[in-house]
XYZ file of C-alpha atoms in Angstrom:
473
model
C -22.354 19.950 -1.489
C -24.369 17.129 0.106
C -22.033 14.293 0.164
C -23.974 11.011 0.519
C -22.759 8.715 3.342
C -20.909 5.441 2.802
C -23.978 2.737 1.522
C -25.563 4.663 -0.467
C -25.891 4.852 -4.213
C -23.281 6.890 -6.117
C -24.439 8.812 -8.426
C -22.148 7.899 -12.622
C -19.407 5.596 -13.526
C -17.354 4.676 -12.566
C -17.456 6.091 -8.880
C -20.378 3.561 -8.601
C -17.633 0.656 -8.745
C -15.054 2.132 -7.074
C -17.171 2.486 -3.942
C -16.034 3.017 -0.748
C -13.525 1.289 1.690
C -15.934 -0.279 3.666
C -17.695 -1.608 0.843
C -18.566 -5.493 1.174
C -18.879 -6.213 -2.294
C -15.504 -8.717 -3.584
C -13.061 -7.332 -5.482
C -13.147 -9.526 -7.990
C -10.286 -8.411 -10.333
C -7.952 -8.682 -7.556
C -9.452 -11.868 -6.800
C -9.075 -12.940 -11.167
C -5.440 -11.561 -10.852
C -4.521 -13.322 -7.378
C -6.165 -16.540 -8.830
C -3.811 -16.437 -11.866
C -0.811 -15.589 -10.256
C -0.809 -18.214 -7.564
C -1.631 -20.701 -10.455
C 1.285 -19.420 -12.890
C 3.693 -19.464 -9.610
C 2.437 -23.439 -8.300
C 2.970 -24.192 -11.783
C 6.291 -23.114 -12.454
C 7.488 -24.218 -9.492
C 6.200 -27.165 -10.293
C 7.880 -27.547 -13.063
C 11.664 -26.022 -11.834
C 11.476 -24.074 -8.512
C 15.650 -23.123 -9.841
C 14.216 -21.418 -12.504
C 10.772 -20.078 -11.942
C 12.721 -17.906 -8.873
C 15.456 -17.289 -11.011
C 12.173 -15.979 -13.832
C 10.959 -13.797 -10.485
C 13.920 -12.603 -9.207
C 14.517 -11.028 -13.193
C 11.196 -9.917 -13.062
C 11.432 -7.872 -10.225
C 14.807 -7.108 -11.123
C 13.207 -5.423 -14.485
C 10.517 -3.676 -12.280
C 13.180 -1.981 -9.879
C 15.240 -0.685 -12.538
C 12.310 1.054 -14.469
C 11.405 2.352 -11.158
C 14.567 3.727 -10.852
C 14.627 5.360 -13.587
C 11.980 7.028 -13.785
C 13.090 8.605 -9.997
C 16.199 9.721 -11.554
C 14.650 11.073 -14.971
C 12.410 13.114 -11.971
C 15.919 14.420 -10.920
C 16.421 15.784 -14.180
C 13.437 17.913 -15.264
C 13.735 21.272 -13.090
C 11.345 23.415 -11.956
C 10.277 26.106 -13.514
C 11.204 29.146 -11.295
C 9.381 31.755 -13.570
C 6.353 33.292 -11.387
C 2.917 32.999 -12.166
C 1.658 37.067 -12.481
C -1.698 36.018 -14.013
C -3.905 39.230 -13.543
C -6.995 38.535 -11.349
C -9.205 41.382 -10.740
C -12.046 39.614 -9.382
C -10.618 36.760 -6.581
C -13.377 33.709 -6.111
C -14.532 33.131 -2.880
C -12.425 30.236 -1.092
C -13.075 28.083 1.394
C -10.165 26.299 4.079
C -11.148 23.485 5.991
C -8.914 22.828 9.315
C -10.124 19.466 10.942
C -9.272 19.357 14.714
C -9.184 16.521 17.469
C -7.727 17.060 20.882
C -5.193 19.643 19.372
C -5.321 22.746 21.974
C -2.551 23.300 22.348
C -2.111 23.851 18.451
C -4.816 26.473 17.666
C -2.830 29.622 18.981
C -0.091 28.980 16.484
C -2.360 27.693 13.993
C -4.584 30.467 13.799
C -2.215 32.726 13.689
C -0.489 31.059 10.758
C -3.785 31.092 9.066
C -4.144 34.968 9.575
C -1.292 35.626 7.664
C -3.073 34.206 4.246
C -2.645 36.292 1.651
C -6.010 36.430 0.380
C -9.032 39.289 0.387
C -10.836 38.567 3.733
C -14.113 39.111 2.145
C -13.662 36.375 0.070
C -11.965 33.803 2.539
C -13.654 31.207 4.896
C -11.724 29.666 7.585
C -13.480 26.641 9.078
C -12.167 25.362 12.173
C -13.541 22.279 12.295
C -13.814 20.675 15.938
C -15.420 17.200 17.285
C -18.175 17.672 19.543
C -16.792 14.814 22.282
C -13.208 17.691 22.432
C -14.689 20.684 24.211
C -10.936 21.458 24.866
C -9.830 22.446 21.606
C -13.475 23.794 20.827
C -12.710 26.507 24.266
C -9.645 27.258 22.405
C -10.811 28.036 19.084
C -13.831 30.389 20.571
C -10.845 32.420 22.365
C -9.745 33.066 18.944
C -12.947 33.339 16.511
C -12.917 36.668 14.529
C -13.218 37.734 10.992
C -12.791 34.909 8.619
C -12.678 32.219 11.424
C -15.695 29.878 12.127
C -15.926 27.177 14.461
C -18.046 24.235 13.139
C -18.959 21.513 15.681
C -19.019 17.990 14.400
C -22.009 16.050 16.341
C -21.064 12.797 17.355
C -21.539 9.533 14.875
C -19.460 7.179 13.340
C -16.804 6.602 11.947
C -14.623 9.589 13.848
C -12.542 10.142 11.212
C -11.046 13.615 9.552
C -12.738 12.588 6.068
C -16.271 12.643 8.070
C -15.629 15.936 9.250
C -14.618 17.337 6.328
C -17.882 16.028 4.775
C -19.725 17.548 7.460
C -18.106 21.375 7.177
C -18.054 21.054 3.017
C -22.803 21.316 4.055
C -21.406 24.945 5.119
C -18.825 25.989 2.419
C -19.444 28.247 0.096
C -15.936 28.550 -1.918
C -15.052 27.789 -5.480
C -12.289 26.356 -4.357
C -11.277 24.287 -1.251
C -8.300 23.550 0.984
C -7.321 21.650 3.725
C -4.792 22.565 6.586
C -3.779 20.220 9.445
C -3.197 21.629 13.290
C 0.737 21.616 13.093
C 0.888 23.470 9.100
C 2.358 27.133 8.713
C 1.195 27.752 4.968
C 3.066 30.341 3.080
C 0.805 33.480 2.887
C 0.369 33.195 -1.436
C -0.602 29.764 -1.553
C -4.053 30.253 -1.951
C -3.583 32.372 -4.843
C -0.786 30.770 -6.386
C -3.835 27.820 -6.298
C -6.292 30.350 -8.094
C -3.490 30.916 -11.170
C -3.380 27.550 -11.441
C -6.890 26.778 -11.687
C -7.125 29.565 -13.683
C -4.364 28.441 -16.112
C -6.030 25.169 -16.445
C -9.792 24.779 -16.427
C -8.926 20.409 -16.624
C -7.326 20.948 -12.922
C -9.479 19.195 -10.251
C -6.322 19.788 -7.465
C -3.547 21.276 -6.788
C -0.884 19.999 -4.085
C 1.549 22.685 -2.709
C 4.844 20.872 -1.160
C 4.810 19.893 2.194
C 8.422 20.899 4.351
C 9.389 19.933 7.637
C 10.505 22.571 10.224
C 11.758 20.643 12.748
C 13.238 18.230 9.813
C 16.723 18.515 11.726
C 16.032 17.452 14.977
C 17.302 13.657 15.298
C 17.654 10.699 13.140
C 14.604 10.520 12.492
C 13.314 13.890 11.883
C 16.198 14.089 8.915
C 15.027 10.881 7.143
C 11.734 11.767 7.418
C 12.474 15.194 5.895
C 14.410 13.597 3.072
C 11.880 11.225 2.547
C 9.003 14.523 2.151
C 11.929 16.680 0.034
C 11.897 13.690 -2.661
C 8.263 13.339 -2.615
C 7.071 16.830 -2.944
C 10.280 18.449 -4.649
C 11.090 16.277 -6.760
C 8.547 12.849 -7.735
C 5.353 14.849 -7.227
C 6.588 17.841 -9.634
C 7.712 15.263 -12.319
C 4.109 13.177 -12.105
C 1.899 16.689 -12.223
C 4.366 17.431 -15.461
C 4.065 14.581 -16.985
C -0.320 14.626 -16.505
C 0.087 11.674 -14.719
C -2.042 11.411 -11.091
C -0.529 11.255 -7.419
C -1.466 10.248 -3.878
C -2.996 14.093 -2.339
C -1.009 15.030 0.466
C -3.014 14.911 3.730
C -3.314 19.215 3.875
C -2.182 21.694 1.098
C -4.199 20.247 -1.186
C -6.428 22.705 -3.262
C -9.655 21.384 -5.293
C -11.681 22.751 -7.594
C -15.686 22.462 -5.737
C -16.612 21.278 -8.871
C -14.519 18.637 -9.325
C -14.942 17.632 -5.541
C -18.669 17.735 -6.155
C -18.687 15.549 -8.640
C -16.886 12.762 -7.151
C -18.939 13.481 -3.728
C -16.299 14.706 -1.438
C -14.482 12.130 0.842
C -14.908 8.607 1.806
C -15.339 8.747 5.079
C -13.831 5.410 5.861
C -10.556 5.774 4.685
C -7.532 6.457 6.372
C -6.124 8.577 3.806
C -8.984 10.311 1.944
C -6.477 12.479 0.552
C -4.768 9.278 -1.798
C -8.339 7.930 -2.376
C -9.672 11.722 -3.350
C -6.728 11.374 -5.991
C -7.818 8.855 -7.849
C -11.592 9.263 -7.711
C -10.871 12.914 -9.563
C -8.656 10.493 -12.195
C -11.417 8.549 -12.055
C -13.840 11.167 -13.438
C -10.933 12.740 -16.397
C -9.595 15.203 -13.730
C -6.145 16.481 -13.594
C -3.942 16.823 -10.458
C -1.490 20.044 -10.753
C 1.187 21.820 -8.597
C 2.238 24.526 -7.107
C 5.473 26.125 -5.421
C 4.570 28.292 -2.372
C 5.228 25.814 0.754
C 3.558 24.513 4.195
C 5.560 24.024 6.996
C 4.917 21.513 9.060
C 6.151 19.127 12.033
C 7.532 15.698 11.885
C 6.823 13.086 14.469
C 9.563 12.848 16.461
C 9.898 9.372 17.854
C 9.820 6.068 16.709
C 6.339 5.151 18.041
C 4.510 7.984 17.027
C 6.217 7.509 13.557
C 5.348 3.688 13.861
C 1.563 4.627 14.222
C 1.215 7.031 11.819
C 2.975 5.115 9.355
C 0.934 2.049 9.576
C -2.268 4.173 9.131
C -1.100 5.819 5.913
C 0.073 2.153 4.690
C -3.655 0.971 5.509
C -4.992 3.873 3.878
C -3.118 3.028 0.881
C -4.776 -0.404 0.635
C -7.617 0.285 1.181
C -7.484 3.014 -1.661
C -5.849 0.595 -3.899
C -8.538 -2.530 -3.118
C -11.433 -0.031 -4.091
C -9.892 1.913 -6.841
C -8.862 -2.006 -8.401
C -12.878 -2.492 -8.925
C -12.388 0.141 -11.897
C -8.552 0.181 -12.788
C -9.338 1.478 -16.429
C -11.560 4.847 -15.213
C -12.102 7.048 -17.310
C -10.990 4.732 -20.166
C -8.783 5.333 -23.037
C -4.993 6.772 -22.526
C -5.722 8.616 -19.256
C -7.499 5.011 -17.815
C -3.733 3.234 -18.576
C -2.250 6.293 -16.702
C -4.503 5.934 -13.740
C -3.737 2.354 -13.203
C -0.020 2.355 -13.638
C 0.405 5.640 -11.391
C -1.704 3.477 -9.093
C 0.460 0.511 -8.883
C 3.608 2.821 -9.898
C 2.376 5.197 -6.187
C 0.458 3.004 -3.857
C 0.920 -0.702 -4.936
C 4.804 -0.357 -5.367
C 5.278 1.634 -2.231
C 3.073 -1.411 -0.383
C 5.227 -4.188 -2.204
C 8.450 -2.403 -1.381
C 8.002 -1.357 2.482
C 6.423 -5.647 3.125
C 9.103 -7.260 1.248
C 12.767 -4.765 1.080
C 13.738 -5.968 4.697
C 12.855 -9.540 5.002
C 14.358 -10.022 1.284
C 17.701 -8.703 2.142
C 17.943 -10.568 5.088
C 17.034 -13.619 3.331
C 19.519 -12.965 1.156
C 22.144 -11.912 4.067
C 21.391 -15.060 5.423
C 21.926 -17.001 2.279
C 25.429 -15.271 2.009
C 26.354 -15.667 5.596
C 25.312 -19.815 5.847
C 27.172 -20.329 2.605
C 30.390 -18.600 3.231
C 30.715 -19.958 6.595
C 30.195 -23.545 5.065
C 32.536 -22.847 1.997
C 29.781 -23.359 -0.447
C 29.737 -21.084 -3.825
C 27.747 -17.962 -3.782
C 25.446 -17.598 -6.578
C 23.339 -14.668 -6.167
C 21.719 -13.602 -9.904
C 23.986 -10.718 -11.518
C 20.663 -8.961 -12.239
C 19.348 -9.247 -8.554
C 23.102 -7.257 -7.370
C 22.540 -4.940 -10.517
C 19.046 -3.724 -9.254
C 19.374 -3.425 -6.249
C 22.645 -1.387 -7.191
C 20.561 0.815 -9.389
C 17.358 1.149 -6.901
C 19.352 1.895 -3.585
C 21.324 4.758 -6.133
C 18.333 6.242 -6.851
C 16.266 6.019 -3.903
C 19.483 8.496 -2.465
C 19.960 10.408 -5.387
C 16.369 11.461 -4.970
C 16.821 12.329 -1.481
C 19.641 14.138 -2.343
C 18.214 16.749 -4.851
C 14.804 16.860 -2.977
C 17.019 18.117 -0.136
C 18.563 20.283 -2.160
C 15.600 21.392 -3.696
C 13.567 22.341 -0.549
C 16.874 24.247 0.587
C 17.490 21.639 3.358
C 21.716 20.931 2.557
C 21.778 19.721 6.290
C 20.179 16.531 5.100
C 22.727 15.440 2.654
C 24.606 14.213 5.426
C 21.846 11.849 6.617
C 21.853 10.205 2.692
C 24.074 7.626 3.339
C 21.431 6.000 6.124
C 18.397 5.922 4.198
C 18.284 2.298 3.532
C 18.095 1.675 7.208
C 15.272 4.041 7.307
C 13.325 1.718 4.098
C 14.155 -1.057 6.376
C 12.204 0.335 9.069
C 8.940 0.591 6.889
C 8.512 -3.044 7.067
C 6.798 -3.065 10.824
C 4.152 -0.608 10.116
C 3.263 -2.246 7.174
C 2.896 -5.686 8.896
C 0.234 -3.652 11.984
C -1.303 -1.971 8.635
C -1.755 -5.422 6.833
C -3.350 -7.064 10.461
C -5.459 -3.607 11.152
C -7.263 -3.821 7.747
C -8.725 -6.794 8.822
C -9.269 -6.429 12.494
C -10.079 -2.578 12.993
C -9.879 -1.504 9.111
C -11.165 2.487 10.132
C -9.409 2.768 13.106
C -7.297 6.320 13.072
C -3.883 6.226 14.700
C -4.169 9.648 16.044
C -0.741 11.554 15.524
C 0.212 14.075 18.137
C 1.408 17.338 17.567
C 3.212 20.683 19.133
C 5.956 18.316 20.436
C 8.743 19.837 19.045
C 8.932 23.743 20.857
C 8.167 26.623 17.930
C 8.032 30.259 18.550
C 4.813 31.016 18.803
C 2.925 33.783 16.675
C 0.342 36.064 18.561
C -2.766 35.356 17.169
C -5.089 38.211 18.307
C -7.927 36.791 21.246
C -11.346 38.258 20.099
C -14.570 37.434 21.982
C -17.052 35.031 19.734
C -19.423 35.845 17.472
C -22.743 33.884 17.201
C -22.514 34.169 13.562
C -19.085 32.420 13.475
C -20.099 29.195 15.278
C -22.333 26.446 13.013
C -23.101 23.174 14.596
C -25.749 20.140 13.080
């Protein structure tokens, strides 16, 4: 594959519209819908500001309820725990792309995790993928290169991003299929061929996401909300949306594509801040499906409330900047599965946006409301269905969390349920930096630092490098 770089023509529709996140051009449906939703709200304010917020307050009312219950209808549909034995004499050739930037002190374990893949060597790639500016983690990676590892050098350009280098290492990759694993993951050994079955199964797959666990998930406070927040994602909403054929936001590593599929929609745009959402609807885009699969990656959770600050506010840019582009064709392919793509992309990115800006300075509107009028004996009218959804949305925001923890065999959690609101609350800063960074320094990455958290180690063997295992430009 010969991705083309960000500017130039695309090749189809409606990738051609879609474009990529630095892309100039206006969006001008947002614009159209922006334009008549300001008007409709001046006007009905105009009109009665009592009732037109009453008419909003309803609206969103209606919106959180739905939204809740379609997490709790996710609660319901289980698993299926029957394994996949499909018969595969003859195992395609795969390809796993490990992006790496100032991460030394990662590769030993890393490596070593990688080693223990459960997948013919003579059909397995391993490209450790390494900046040419970090000559750091590069001297760690040549301790290490033997058998299926390769070092590949990114040379210098812009932007420095971990969609860029993917781009660059996909020029060397010969795989049917493709996967990406960050510096801090421990994949389960069958993963990649639990991804083969899959593909396999169905020939409509374009990905496959395995879940994504926390191993340090019980560390503090943070670590636990964090880990209920992944165990609702990827054990319980993700499973429901791949059963129901509806798309999903990638995951950032464990994600398995079809080279086909990533062919055809030209690999990653190497301007967003989380390629792996945008990836997910540009294979909707072009009639794709998005699958699952069971076998697990651990990984580590940022620890403290900076790092988690930064790294959240770079996923919440990401997320609109995927949204803005993928807006300038919200009916792709057309049809049934065009209507799924744009509701799963307001119902996954747009919601999650609305909800992490607004959640905390609502409620403290509204605790501020019920605080000034109690204390001056006024009556407190607060709309019965504003207390009912919010009733019904905090329920199953917890209720999710609660059988995703369950689900990823992480009881411990439960105990941290109670709390998650606070934790929703929190959101709301990162979103703010992610709403100023998209216009000041849109495709700036908010590097996330890893091996904080101490891990036994696993001895990866040292081998002396190879020539024929190092590719640079």
């Amino acid at each position: 594959m010969s991705p083309k770089k960000n500017g130039d023509d695309m090749a189809g529709e409606p990738l051609e519209k879609i474009g990529y996140a630095d892309k100039a051009v206006p969006n001008i449906t947002v614009q159209i819908l922006s334009l008549l939703l300001l008007t409709g709200l001046a006007f009905g304010l105009a009109l009665s500001w009592s009732k037109t917020l009453l008419n909003i307050t309803t609206a969103i009312a209606i919106i959180s309820v739905v939204f809740a219950a379609l997490r709790l209808t996710a609660c319901l549909i289980k698993r299926s725990k029957k394994p996949d034995i499909t018969v595969i004499d003859d195992w395609p050739f795969y390809t796993v792309l490990v992006p790496l930037f100032h991460e030394a002190n990662m590769v030993p374990q890393l490596m070593a995790a990688l080693s223990q893949l459960d997948y013919p060597k003579d059909k397995l790639e391993i490209f450790m993928i390494c900046e040419a500016v970090d000559p750091e983690t590069i001297n760690e990676v040549r301790k290490r290169i033997s058998g299926s590892f390769h070092l590949v050098i990114v040379p210098p350009g812009s932007p420095q991003t971990k969609p860029r280098a993917l781009n660059f290492a996909m020029q060397r990759a010969r795989g049917t299929f493709v996967t990406i694993y960050d510096a801090e993951d421990m994949p389960h050994p069958s993963q990649l061929k639990a991804a083969v079955r899959a593909f396999k199964t169905n020939p409509k797959l374009g990905a496959v996401q395995a879940p994504l666990d926390y191993a340090n998930a019980n560390t503090n406070s943070l670590t636990r909300q964090f880990g209920l927040e992944y165990a609702a994602l990827f054990h319980v909403w993700v499973p429901f949306l791949a059963t129901m054929d509806l798309p999903f936001p990638l995951g950032g590593t464990s994600n398995h594509m079809r080279r086909r599929a990533l062919d055809e929609v030209q690999g990653w745009d190497s301007h967003n801040v989380t390629e792996d959402a945008d990836l997910s609807f540009r294979l909707a885009a072009k009639n794709w499906y998005i699958g699952y699969i069971t076998p697990p990656t651990q990984e580590e959770a940022v620890c403290d409330f900076d790092a988690w600050h930064y790294q959240r506010a770079r996923w919440m840019k990401g997320y609109m900047q995927t949204w803005q582009s993928h807006m300038r064709a919200p009916l792709a392919p057309g049809g049934w599965r065009g209507l799924a793509r744009f509701l799963t992309l307001q119902l996954t990115l747009g919601l999650t946006l609305i909800n992490a800006l607004f959640h905390l300075p609502v409620m403290a509107g509204v605790a501020i409301y019920y605080l000034h009028h109690h204390l001056a004996g006024h009556a407190i009218i607060i709309p019965t269905p504003y207390l009912v959804s919010v009733a019904i949305s905090y329920a199953a925001g917890m209720v999710i969390g609660a059988v995703g923890a369950l689900r990823a065999n992480k009881p411990e959690l439960l105990l941290s349920v109670p709390f998650m609101p606070f934790y929703w609350f929190a959101l709301c800063a990162p979103t703010i930096r992610a709403l100023l960074e998209l216009r000041r320094n849109p495709f700036h990455w908010h590097k996330t630092d890893h091996g904080i958290t101490p891990q036994t180690l696993l001895k990866a063997p040292v081998k002396s490098l190879t020539n024929a295992h190092e590719y640079y430009s």
